Coordinates of C-alpha atoms in Angstrom, one line a residue:
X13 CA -21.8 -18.7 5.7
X14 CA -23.2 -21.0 3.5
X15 CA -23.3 -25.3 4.5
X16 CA -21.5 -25.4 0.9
X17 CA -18.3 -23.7 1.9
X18 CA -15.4 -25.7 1.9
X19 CA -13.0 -25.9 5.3
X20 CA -10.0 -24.5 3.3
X21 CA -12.3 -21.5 2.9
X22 CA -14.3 -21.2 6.5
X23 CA -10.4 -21.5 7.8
X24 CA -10.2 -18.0 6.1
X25 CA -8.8 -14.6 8.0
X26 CA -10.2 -12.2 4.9
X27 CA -8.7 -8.9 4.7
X28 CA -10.7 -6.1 6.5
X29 CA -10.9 -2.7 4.1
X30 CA -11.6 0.5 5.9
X31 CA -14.8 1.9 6.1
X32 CA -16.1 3.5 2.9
X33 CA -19.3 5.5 3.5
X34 CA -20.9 6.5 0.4
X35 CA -23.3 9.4 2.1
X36 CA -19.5 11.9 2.5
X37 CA -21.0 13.1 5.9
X38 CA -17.4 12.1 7.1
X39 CA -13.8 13.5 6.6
X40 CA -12.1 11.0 5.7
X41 CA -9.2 10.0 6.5
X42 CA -9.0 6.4 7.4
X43 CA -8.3 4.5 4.0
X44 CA -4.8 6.6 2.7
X45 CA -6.3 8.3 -0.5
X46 CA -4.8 11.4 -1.9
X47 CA -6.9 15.0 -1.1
X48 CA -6.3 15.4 -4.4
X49 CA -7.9 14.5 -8.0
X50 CA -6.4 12.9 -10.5
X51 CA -4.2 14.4 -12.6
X52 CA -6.2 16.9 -15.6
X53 CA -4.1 14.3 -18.0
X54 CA -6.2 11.9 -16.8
X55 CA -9.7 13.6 -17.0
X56 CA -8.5 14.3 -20.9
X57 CA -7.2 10.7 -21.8
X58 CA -11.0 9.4 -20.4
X59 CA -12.5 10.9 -23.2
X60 CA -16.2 9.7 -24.4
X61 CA -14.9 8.1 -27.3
X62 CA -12.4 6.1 -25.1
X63 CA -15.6 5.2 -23.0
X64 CA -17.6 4.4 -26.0
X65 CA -14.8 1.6 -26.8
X66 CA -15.5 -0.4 -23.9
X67 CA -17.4 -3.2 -25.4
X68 CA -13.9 -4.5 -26.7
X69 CA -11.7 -6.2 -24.2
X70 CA -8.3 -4.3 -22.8
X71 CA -5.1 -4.9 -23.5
X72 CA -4.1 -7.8 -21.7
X73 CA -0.3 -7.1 -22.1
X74 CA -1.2 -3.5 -20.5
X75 CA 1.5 -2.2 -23.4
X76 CA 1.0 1.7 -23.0
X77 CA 0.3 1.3 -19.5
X78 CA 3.4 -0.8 -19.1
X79 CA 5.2 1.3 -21.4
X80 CA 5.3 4.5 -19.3
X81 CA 5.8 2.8 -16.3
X82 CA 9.0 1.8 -17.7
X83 CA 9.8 5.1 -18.9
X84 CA 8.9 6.8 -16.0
X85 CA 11.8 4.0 -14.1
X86 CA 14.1 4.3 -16.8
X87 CA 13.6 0.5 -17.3
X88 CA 12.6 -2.1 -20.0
X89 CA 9.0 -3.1 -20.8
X90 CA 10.3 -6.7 -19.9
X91 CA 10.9 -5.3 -16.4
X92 CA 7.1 -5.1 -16.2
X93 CA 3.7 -5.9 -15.0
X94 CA 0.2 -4.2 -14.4
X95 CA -2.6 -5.2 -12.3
X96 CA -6.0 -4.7 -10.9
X97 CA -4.2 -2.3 -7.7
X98 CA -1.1 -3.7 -6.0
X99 CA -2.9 -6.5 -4.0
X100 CA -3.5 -8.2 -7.5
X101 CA 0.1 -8.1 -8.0
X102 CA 1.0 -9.3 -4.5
X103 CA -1.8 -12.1 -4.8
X104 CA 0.3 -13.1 -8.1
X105 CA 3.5 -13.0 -6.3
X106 CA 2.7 -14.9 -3.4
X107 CA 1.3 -17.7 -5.8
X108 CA 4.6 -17.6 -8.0
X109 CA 7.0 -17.6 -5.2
X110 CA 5.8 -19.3 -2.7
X111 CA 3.7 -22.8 -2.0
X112 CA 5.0 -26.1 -0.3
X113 CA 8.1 -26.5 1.8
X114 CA 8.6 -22.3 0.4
X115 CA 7.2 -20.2 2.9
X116 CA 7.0 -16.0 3.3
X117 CA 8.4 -13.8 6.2
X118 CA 7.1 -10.4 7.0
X119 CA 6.7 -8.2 9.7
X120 CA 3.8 -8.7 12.8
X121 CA 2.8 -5.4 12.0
X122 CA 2.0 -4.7 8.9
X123 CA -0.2 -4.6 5.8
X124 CA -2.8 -7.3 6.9
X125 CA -3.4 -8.1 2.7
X126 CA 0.1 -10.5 3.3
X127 CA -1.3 -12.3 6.1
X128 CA -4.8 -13.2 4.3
X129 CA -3.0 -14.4 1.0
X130 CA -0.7 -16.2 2.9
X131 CA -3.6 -18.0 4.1
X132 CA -5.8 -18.3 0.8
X133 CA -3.1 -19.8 -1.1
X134 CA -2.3 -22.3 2.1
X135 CA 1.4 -20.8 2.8
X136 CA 3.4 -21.0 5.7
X137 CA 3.7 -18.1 7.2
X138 CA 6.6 -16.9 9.8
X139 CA 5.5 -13.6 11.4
X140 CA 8.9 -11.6 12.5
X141 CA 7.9 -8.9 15.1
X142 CA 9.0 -5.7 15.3
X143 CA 11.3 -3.9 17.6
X144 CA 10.2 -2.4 20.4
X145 CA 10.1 0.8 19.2
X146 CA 8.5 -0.4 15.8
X147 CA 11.7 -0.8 13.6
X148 CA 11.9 -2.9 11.4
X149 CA 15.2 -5.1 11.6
X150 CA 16.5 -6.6 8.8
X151 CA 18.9 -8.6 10.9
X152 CA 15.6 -10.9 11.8
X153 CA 15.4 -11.8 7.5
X154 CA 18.9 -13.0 7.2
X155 CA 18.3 -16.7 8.0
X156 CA 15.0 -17.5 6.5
X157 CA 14.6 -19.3 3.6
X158 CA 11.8 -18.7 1.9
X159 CA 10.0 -15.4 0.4
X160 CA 10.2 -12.1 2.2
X161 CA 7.8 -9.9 2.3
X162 CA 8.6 -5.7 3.6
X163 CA 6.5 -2.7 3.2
X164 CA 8.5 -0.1 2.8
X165 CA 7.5 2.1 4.1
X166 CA 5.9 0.0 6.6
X167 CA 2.1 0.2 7.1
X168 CA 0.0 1.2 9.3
X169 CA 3.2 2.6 11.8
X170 CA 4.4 4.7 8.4
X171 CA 8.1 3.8 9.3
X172 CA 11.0 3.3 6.5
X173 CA 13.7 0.4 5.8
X174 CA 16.9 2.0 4.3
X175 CA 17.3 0.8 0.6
X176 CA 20.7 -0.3 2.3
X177 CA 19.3 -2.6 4.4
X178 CA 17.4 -4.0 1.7
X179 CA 20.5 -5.3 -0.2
X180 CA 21.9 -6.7 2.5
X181 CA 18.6 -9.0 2.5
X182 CA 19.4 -9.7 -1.2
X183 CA 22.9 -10.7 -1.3
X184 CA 22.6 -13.0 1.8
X185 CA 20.5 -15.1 0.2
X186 CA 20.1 -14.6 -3.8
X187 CA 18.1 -17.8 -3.5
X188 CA 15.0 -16.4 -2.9
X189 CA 12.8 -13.3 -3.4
X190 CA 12.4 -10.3 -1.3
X191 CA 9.5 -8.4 -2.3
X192 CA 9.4 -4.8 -1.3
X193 CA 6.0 -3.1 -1.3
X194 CA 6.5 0.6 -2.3
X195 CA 2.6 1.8 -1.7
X196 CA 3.7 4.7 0.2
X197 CA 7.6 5.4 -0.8
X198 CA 6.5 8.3 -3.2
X199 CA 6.3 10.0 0.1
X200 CA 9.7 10.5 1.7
X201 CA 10.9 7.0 1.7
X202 CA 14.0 5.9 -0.4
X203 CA 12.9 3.6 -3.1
X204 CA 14.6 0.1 -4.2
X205 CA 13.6 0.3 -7.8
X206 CA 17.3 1.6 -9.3
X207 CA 18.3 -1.6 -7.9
X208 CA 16.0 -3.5 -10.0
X209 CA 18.7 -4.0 -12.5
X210 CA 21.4 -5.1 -10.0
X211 CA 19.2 -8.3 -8.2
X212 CA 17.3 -10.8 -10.0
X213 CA 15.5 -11.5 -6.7
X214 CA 13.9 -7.9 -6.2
X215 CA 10.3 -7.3 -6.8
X216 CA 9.5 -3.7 -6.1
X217 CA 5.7 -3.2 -6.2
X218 CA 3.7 0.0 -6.4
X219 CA 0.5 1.5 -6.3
X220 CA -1.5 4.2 -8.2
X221 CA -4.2 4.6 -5.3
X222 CA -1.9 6.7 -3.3
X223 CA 0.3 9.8 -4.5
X224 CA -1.0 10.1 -8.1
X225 CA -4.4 9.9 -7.0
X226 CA -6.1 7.0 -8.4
X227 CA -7.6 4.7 -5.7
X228 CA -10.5 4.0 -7.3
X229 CA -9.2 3.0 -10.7
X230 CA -7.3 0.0 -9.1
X231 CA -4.0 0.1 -10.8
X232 CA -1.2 -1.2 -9.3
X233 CA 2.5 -2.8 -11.3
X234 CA 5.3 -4.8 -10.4
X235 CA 9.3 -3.8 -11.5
X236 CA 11.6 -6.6 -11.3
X237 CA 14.1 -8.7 -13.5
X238 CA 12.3 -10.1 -17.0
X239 CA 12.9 -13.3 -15.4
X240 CA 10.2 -12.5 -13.0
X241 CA 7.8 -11.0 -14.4
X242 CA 7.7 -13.9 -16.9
X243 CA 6.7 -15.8 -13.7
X244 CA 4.1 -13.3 -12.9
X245 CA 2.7 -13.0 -15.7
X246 CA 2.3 -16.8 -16.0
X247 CA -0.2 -16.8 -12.8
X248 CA -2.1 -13.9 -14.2
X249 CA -3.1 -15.8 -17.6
X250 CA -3.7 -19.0 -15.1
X251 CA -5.8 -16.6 -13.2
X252 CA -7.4 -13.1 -15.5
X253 CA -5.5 -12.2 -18.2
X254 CA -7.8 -8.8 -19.3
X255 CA -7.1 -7.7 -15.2
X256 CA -7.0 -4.0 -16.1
X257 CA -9.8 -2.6 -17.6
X258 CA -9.5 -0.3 -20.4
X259 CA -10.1 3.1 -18.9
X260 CA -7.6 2.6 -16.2
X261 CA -5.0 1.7 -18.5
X262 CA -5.2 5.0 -20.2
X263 CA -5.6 6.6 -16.4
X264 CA -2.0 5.3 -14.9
X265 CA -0.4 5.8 -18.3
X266 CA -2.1 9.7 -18.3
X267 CA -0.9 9.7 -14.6
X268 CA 2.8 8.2 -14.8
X269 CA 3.5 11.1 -17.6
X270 CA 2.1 14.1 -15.4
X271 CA 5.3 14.1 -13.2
X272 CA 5.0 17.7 -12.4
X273 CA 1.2 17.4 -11.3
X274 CA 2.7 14.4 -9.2
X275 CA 5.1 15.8 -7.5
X276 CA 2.9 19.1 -6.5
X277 CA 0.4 16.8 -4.7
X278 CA 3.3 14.8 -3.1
X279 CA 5.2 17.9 -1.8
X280 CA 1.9 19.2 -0.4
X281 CA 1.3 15.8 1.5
X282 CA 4.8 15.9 3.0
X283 CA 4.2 19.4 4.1
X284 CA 0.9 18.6 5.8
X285 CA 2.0 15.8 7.5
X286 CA 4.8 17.6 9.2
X287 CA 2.3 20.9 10.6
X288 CA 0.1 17.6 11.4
X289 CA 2.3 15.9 13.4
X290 CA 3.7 18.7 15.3
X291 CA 0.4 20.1 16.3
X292 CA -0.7 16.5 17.7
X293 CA 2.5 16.5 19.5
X294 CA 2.0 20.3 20.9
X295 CA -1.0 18.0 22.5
X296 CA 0.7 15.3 24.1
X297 CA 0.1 12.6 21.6
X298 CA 3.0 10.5 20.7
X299 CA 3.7 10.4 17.0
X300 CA 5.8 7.7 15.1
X301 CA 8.3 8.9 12.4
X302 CA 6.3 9.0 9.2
X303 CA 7.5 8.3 5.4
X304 CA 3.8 7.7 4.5
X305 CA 0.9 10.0 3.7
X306 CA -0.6 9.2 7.3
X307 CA 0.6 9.1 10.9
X308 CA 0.4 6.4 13.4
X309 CA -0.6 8.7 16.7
X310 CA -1.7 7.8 20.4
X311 CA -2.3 9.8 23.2
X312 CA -2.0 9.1 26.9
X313 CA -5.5 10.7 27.6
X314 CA -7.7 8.6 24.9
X315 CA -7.1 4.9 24.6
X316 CA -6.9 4.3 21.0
X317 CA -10.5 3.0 20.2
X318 CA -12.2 5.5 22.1
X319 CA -10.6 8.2 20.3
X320 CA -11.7 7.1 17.0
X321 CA -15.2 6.2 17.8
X322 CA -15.6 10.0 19.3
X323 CA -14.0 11.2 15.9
X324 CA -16.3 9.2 14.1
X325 CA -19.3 10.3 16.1
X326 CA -18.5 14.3 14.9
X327 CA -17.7 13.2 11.3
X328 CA -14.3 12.1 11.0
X329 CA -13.0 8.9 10.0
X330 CA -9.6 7.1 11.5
X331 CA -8.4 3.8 11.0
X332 CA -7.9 1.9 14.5
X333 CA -6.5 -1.9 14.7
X334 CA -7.6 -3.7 17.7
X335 CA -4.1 -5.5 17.8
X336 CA -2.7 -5.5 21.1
X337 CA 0.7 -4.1 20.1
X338 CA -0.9 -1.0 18.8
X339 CA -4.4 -0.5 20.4
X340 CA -3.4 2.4 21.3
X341 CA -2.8 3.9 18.1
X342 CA -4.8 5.3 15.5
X343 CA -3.5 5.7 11.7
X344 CA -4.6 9.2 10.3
X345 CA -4.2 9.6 7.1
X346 CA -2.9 13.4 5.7
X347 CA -5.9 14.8 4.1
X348 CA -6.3 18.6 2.6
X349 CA -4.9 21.5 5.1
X350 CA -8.1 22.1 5.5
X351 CA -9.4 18.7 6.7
X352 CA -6.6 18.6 9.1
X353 CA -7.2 21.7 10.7
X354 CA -10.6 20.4 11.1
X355 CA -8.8 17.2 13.1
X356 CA -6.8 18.7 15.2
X357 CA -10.2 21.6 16.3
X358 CA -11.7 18.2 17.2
X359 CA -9.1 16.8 19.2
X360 CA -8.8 19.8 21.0
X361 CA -12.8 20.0 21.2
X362 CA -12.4 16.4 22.9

């Protein structure tokens, strides 16, 4: 680091991504992207005149975008927002809801992206561990305060919150906002967005990187009450108010309307992660209940980071945390049929 950083900055946790080699000599499956392309919608609505527009700025209101998202949720454009991927909109929410004497709650294990805002915007932060068997208890949310924060499903163990449970959080407290991050709820996990219209303190947000195939064009939205958004959307015109550039506007819109092509590439995830799991457990490995296109696995006979540095060494990529609740653990994500036949022939090769 540089002698001009600042101590709020060298006091900094950042957010580790997952290893993104650009050669391909590795299967892949350590960062949760869909096998599959985009949607052929997509490929048509990023035409060459489209590209040939991008010297004008995008639509800083995100309208078409916005627009089908709405459709798509049978809500209101009011309801609302776009950003640059999820984590944009999480960064925005974090500033809007929280900051002195307001702190956020969520989970020990979890999405790591909460723990580093927390940090960059100065927040305090009360980390609720899970249950022993990786639940995650509502019960432990009652009582605070402040804003809380739930991946739903959770991430990395792939583990689901009934949308039941969720209410209960927002009618003990209707002073304060639960946000519930819906990266992964597209596959298998029961969503909170219907209930967007009942609680003015739900944020539901979402991503486009996962099940409709569009990591790399960083689109991610938030549903909630107008009220909310309003709030959001001041931070983001404090902050960058052309934050989704013009070709991945017309992407997610092209994307949200292909619901067919959407839920092909879902179904087929859902399907490969069940023959996944089994044959790891036909193995021995111990495999937590997944609503998430990957699994969190461990088996008795590697320790966690061994096993992924001998997958990485025959060309496939894992994800392993070094946490001490789960070093045992690696997250897989569900690739192609094919890719995971390729895992498992290499577990059993090992």
């Amino acid at each position: 680091m540089s002698r001009f950083l600042s101590p709020e900055a060298q006091r900094l946790a950042p957010y580790t991504p997952g290893e993104q080699p650009r050669d391909q000599r590795y299967i892949k499956l350590n960062t949760n992207e869909s096998p599959f392309p985009p949607s052929p919608k997509v490929l048509e609505a990023l035409s060459r005149t489209e590209a040939e527009k991008l010297y004008l700025y995008s639509d800083p209101a995100c309208t078409g975008l916005n627009g089908a998202i709405a459709k798509r949720y049978g809500l209101a454009l009011e309801n609302v927002i776009s950003g640059n991927g999820s984590d944009e909109i999480l960064a925005f929410a974090f500033r809007a809801f929280c900051g002195e004497g307001k702190g956020a709650a969520f989970a020990d294990i979890t999405y790591g992206f909460y723990e580093a805002q927390a940090a960059l915007f100065g927040l305090e932060a009360r980390r609720v561990p899970l249950r022993e068997d990786f639940s995650l208890n509502v019960e432990d949310y009652l009582d605070f305060p402040g804003t809380v924060v739930i991946a739903n499903p959770n991430a990395p163990t792939g583990m689901a919150v009934p949308a039941a449970d969720i209410r209960r959080l927002l009618e003990r407290n209707p002073g304060r906002v639960v946000i519930v991050d819906e990266a992964y709820v597209d596959f298998g996990a029961e969503s909170c967005v219907p209930m967007v219209r009942e609680y003015a303190n739900l944020l539901v947000t979402q991503t486009m990187s996962k099940s409709r195939s569009l990591a790399g064009g960083r689109i991610g939205f938030a549903l909630g009450a107008p009220e909310l958004i309003v709030d959001l959307n001041r931070v983001k015109y404090s902050f960058n108010p052309y934050n989704v550039n013009r070709l991945s506007l017309l992407a997610g819109a092209a994307a949200m309307e292909d619901g067919e092509y959407f839920q092909a590439c879902c179904k087929a995830v859902r399907e490969t992660r069940a023959w996944t799991a089994a044959e790891l457990e036909r193995r021995g490995f111990t495999v937590l209940p997944s609503s998430a296109n990957f699994l969190f696995a461990k088996s008795d006979r590697f320790p966690g980071g061994e096993l992924y540095r001998k997958l990485k060494e025959n060309g496939i990529l894992v994800r392993w945390f070094g946490k001490e609740r789960i070093r045992d653990f690696c997250r897989i994500t569900i690739g192609s049929r094919e890719q995971m036949e390729a895992l498992v022939e290499q577990i059993d090769q090992l």
